[in-house]
């Protein structure tokens, strides 16, 4: 087997020594080329190269969810093709690693490498569905290129939080869970549209849902983790179905306290609910429109401001080694 290992050298939870151990372990079982990413988008370029190659069977992403997202977008730059594209394996190296953990991969990089080698020996793997987002035709964002996401996207509040976190990281702060919590509080205090949301959800064949202040799109459950605690925004979301969405119409102090408590105590059976919460399961296509530009994120990566995004749930988009 020929494999390409894409390594993010700035991954939060792996040291140079650990990376060397992992590379040697993988190289002992396959013909391995290891490449360190050098710029934003490099992992995507490497994934594209693997997709266009005739002799790469497997791409291993060593890094966080952002690295995985870039690799996936490179692999699928011409669209899904389960039979001809290389498979994907993930060695978690970020602070949260939602995609890997949702697949049942150990959150420790060394253990994950062992699990991948065992899965390859057993020829074990599965196909997963992915989300695809693009600018909506006929809107100011129609020229925004389509992009794949593996586990979540969001327009509005949660994307604003991630934008704040990225600003702090650019100033040298480490990506920690306390940092995220502080930015949630600051985003809430400075959010101008807490009471009257700007977002409209359009699902084909249904009446529009208006005045959403928050929208979270999930491709799997859990939505994220706070330390080791899973948080389920859409408990029914699955790699085997379409996309799920949770929307909240009000972000008053009382509402935020209630929904935050529900998230912290959520489970595979129950997520946020109430008169100001709306949720949809297993959607194939839908669009989010906003009356004003709002922050947008995919797989935890802040992508700037958007006014309209069209989403598609694509089943059996990629084969992963688990």
Coordinates of N, CA and C in Angstrom, one line a residue, residues 120-226:
X120 N -6.3 -1.5 9.0 CA -5.8 -1.8 7.7 C -5.5 -3.3 7.6
X121 N -5.0 -3.9 8.7 CA -4.7 -5.3 8.6 C -6.0 -6.1 8.5
X122 N -7.0 -5.6 9.1 CA -8.3 -6.3 9.0 C -9.2 -5.8 7.8
X123 N -8.6 -4.9 7.0 CA -9.3 -4.3 5.9 C -10.7 -3.8 6.3
X124 N -10.6 -3.0 7.4 CA -11.8 -2.5 8.0 C -12.0 -1.0 7.7
X125 N -13.2 -0.6 7.3 CA -13.4 0.8 6.9 C -14.9 1.0 6.7
X126 N -15.3 2.2 6.5 CA -16.7 2.6 6.3 C -16.8 3.8 5.3
X127 N -17.9 4.0 4.8 CA -18.2 5.2 4.0 C -18.9 6.2 4.9
X128 N -18.7 7.4 4.6 CA -19.4 8.5 5.4 C -20.0 9.5 4.4
X129 N -21.1 10.1 4.9 CA -21.7 11.2 4.1 C -21.0 12.5 4.6
X130 N -21.0 13.5 3.8 CA -20.4 14.8 4.1 C -21.4 15.9 3.7
X131 N -21.1 17.1 4.2 CA -21.9 18.3 3.9 C -21.2 19.1 2.9
X132 N -21.9 19.7 2.0 CA -21.4 20.6 1.0 C -22.1 22.0 1.1
X133 N -21.3 23.0 1.1 CA -21.9 24.4 1.2 C -21.4 25.2 0.1
X134 N -22.2 26.1 -0.4 CA -21.8 27.0 -1.5 C -22.6 28.3 -1.4
X135 N -22.1 29.3 -2.1 CA -22.9 30.5 -2.2 C -24.2 30.3 -3.0
X136 N -25.3 30.9 -2.6 CA -26.6 30.7 -3.2 C -26.7 31.5 -4.5
X137 N -27.1 30.8 -5.6 CA -27.3 31.5 -6.9 C -28.3 32.6 -6.7
X138 N -28.0 33.7 -7.4 CA -28.9 34.9 -7.4 C -28.7 35.8 -6.2
X139 N -27.7 35.5 -5.4 CA -27.4 36.4 -4.2 C -26.0 37.0 -4.3
X140 N -25.7 37.8 -3.4 CA -24.4 38.5 -3.4 C -23.3 37.5 -3.2
X141 N -23.6 36.3 -2.6 CA -22.6 35.3 -2.4 C -22.5 34.2 -3.4
X142 N -23.2 34.4 -4.6 CA -23.3 33.3 -5.5 C -21.9 32.9 -6.1
X143 N -20.9 33.7 -6.0 CA -19.6 33.4 -6.5 C -18.7 32.7 -5.5
X144 N -19.2 32.5 -4.3 CA -18.4 31.8 -3.2 C -18.3 30.3 -3.7
X145 N -17.1 29.8 -3.8 CA -17.0 28.4 -4.3 C -17.5 27.4 -3.2
X146 N -17.9 26.3 -3.7 CA -18.4 25.2 -2.8 C -17.3 24.6 -2.0
X147 N -17.6 24.2 -0.8 CA -16.6 23.6 0.1 C -17.3 22.5 0.9
X148 N -16.6 21.4 1.1 CA -17.1 20.3 1.9 C -16.8 20.5 3.4
X149 N -17.7 19.9 4.2 CA -17.4 19.9 5.7 C -17.7 18.5 6.2
X150 N -17.0 18.1 7.2 CA -17.1 16.7 7.7 C -18.0 16.5 8.9
X151 N -18.1 17.6 9.8 CA -19.0 17.3 10.9 C -19.9 18.5 11.2
X152 N -19.6 19.7 10.9 CA -20.5 20.8 11.3 C -20.2 22.1 10.5
X153 N -21.2 23.0 10.5 CA -21.1 24.3 9.9 C -22.0 25.2 10.7
X154 N -21.8 26.5 10.6 CA -22.7 27.4 11.4 C -22.7 28.8 10.8
X155 N -23.9 29.4 10.8 CA -24.0 30.8 10.4 C -24.5 31.6 11.5
X156 N -23.7 32.6 12.0 CA -24.2 33.5 13.1 C -23.3 33.3 14.3
X157 N -24.0 33.1 15.4 CA -23.3 33.2 16.8 C -22.1 32.3 16.9
X158 N -22.2 31.0 16.6 CA -21.1 30.1 16.9 C -19.9 30.4 16.0
X159 N -20.2 30.8 14.8 CA -19.1 31.2 13.9 C -18.4 32.5 14.4
X160 N -19.2 33.4 15.0 CA -18.6 34.6 15.6 C -17.7 34.2 16.8
X161 N -18.0 33.2 17.5 CA -17.2 32.8 18.6 C -15.8 32.2 18.0
X162 N -15.9 31.4 17.0 CA -14.7 30.9 16.4 C -13.8 32.0 15.8
X163 N -14.5 33.0 15.2 CA -13.7 34.1 14.7 C -12.9 34.8 15.8
X164 N -13.5 34.9 17.0 CA -12.8 35.5 18.1 C -11.7 34.6 18.6
X165 N -11.9 33.3 18.6 CA -10.8 32.4 19.0 C -9.7 32.5 18.1
X166 N -9.9 32.5 16.7 CA -8.8 32.6 15.8 C -8.0 33.9 15.9
X167 N -8.7 35.0 16.3 CA -8.0 36.3 16.5 C -7.0 36.1 17.7
X168 N -7.5 35.5 18.8 CA -6.7 35.3 19.9 C -5.5 34.4 19.6
X169 N -5.7 33.3 18.8 CA -4.6 32.4 18.4 C -3.6 33.1 17.6
X170 N -4.1 34.0 16.7 CA -3.1 34.8 15.9 C -2.2 35.7 16.7
X171 N -2.7 36.0 17.9 CA -1.9 36.8 18.9 C -1.1 36.0 19.8
X172 N -1.1 34.7 19.6 CA -0.2 33.8 20.4 C -0.9 33.0 21.5
X173 N -2.2 33.2 21.6 CA -2.9 32.4 22.6 C -3.0 30.9 22.2
X174 N -3.0 30.0 23.1 CA -3.2 28.6 22.8 C -4.6 28.3 22.7
X175 N -5.0 27.3 21.9 CA -6.4 26.9 21.7 C -6.8 26.0 22.8
X176 N -7.4 26.5 23.8 CA -7.9 25.7 25.0 C -9.4 25.9 25.2
X177 N -9.9 24.9 25.9 CA -11.4 25.0 26.2 C -11.8 26.3 27.0
X178 N -11.0 26.7 28.0 CA -11.3 27.9 28.7 C -11.3 29.1 27.7
X179 N -10.4 29.1 26.7 CA -10.4 30.2 25.8 C -11.7 30.3 25.0
X180 N -12.2 29.1 24.6 CA -13.5 29.1 23.9 C -14.6 29.6 24.8
X181 N -14.6 29.2 26.0 CA -15.7 29.6 26.9 C -15.7 31.1 27.1
X182 N -14.5 31.7 27.3 CA -14.4 33.2 27.4 C -15.0 33.9 26.2
X183 N -14.7 33.3 25.0 CA -15.1 34.0 23.8 C -16.6 33.8 23.6
X184 N -17.2 32.7 24.1 CA -18.7 32.6 24.0 C -19.3 33.7 24.8
X185 N -18.8 33.9 26.0 CA -19.4 35.0 26.9 C -19.2 36.4 26.2
X186 N -18.1 36.6 25.6 CA -17.9 37.9 25.0 C -18.7 38.1 23.7
X187 N -18.9 37.0 23.0 CA -19.8 37.1 21.8 C -21.2 37.4 22.2
X188 N -21.6 36.7 23.3 CA -23.0 36.9 23.8 C -23.2 38.4 24.2
X189 N -22.3 38.9 25.0 CA -22.4 40.3 25.5 C -22.4 41.3 24.4
X190 N -21.7 41.0 23.3 CA -21.6 42.0 22.2 C -22.5 41.7 21.0
X191 N -23.3 40.6 21.1 CA -24.1 40.2 19.9 C -25.3 41.2 19.8
X192 N -25.4 41.9 18.6 CA -26.4 42.9 18.4 C -27.8 42.3 18.0
X193 N -27.8 41.0 17.7 CA -29.1 40.4 17.2 C -29.6 39.3 18.0
X194 N -29.4 39.5 19.4 CA -29.8 38.4 20.3 C -31.3 38.1 20.3
X195 N -32.1 39.2 20.3 CA -33.5 39.1 20.5 C -34.3 38.9 19.1
X196 N -33.8 39.5 18.1 CA -34.5 39.5 16.8 C -33.5 38.9 15.8
X197 N -33.6 37.6 15.5 CA -32.6 37.0 14.6 C -32.8 37.5 13.2
X198 N -31.7 37.3 12.4 CA -31.7 37.8 11.0 C -31.8 36.7 10.0
X199 N -31.7 35.4 10.5 CA -31.6 34.3 9.6 C -32.9 33.7 9.2
X200 N -33.1 33.3 7.9 CA -34.3 32.6 7.5 C -33.8 31.2 6.9
X201 N -34.4 30.2 7.3 CA -34.2 28.8 6.8 C -35.2 28.4 5.8
X202 N -34.7 28.1 4.6 CA -35.6 27.7 3.5 C -35.3 26.2 3.2
X203 N -36.3 25.3 3.5 CA -36.2 23.9 3.2 C -37.3 23.6 2.1
X204 N -36.9 23.0 0.9 CA -37.8 22.8 -0.1 C -39.0 22.0 0.4
X205 N -40.2 22.5 0.0 CA -41.4 21.8 0.4 C -42.0 22.2 1.8
X206 N -41.3 23.1 2.5 CA -41.7 23.5 3.8 C -41.8 25.0 3.8
X207 N -42.6 25.5 4.8 CA -42.7 26.9 5.0 C -41.3 27.5 5.6
X208 N -40.9 28.7 5.2 CA -39.7 29.2 5.7 C -39.7 29.4 7.2
X209 N -38.6 29.2 7.9 CA -38.5 29.5 9.3 C -37.7 30.8 9.4
X210 N -38.3 31.8 10.0 CA -37.7 33.1 10.0 C -37.1 33.5 11.4
X211 N -36.4 34.6 11.4 CA -35.9 35.2 12.6 C -35.0 34.3 13.5
X212 N -34.2 33.5 12.9 CA -33.3 32.7 13.7 C -32.1 33.5 14.1
X213 N -31.7 33.4 15.3 CA -30.5 34.1 15.8 C -29.3 33.3 15.8
X214 N -29.5 32.0 15.7 CA -28.4 31.0 15.7 C -28.7 29.8 14.8
X215 N -27.8 29.3 14.0 CA -28.1 28.1 13.2 C -26.8 27.3 13.2
X216 N -27.0 26.0 13.6 CA -25.9 25.0 13.6 C -26.3 23.9 12.7
X217 N -25.4 23.5 11.8 CA -25.7 22.4 10.9 C -24.8 21.3 11.3
X218 N -25.3 20.1 11.4 CA -24.6 18.9 11.9 C -24.6 17.8 10.9
X219 N -23.4 17.2 10.7 CA -23.3 16.0 9.8 C -23.1 14.8 10.6
X220 N -23.0 14.9 11.9 CA -22.8 13.8 12.8 C -23.1 14.2 14.3
X221 N -23.1 13.3 15.2 CA -23.3 13.6 16.6 C -22.1 12.9 17.3
X222 N -21.5 13.5 18.3 CA -21.9 14.9 18.9 C -21.4 16.0 18.0
X223 N -21.9 17.2 18.3 CA -21.6 18.4 17.6 C -20.2 18.9 17.9
X224 N -19.8 18.8 19.2 CA -18.5 19.2 19.6 C -18.2 18.6 21.0
X225 N -17.1 18.9 21.6 CA -16.7 18.4 22.9 C -16.2 19.6 23.7
X226 N -16.6 19.5 25.0 CA -16.0 20.5 26.0 C -15.1 19.6 26.9

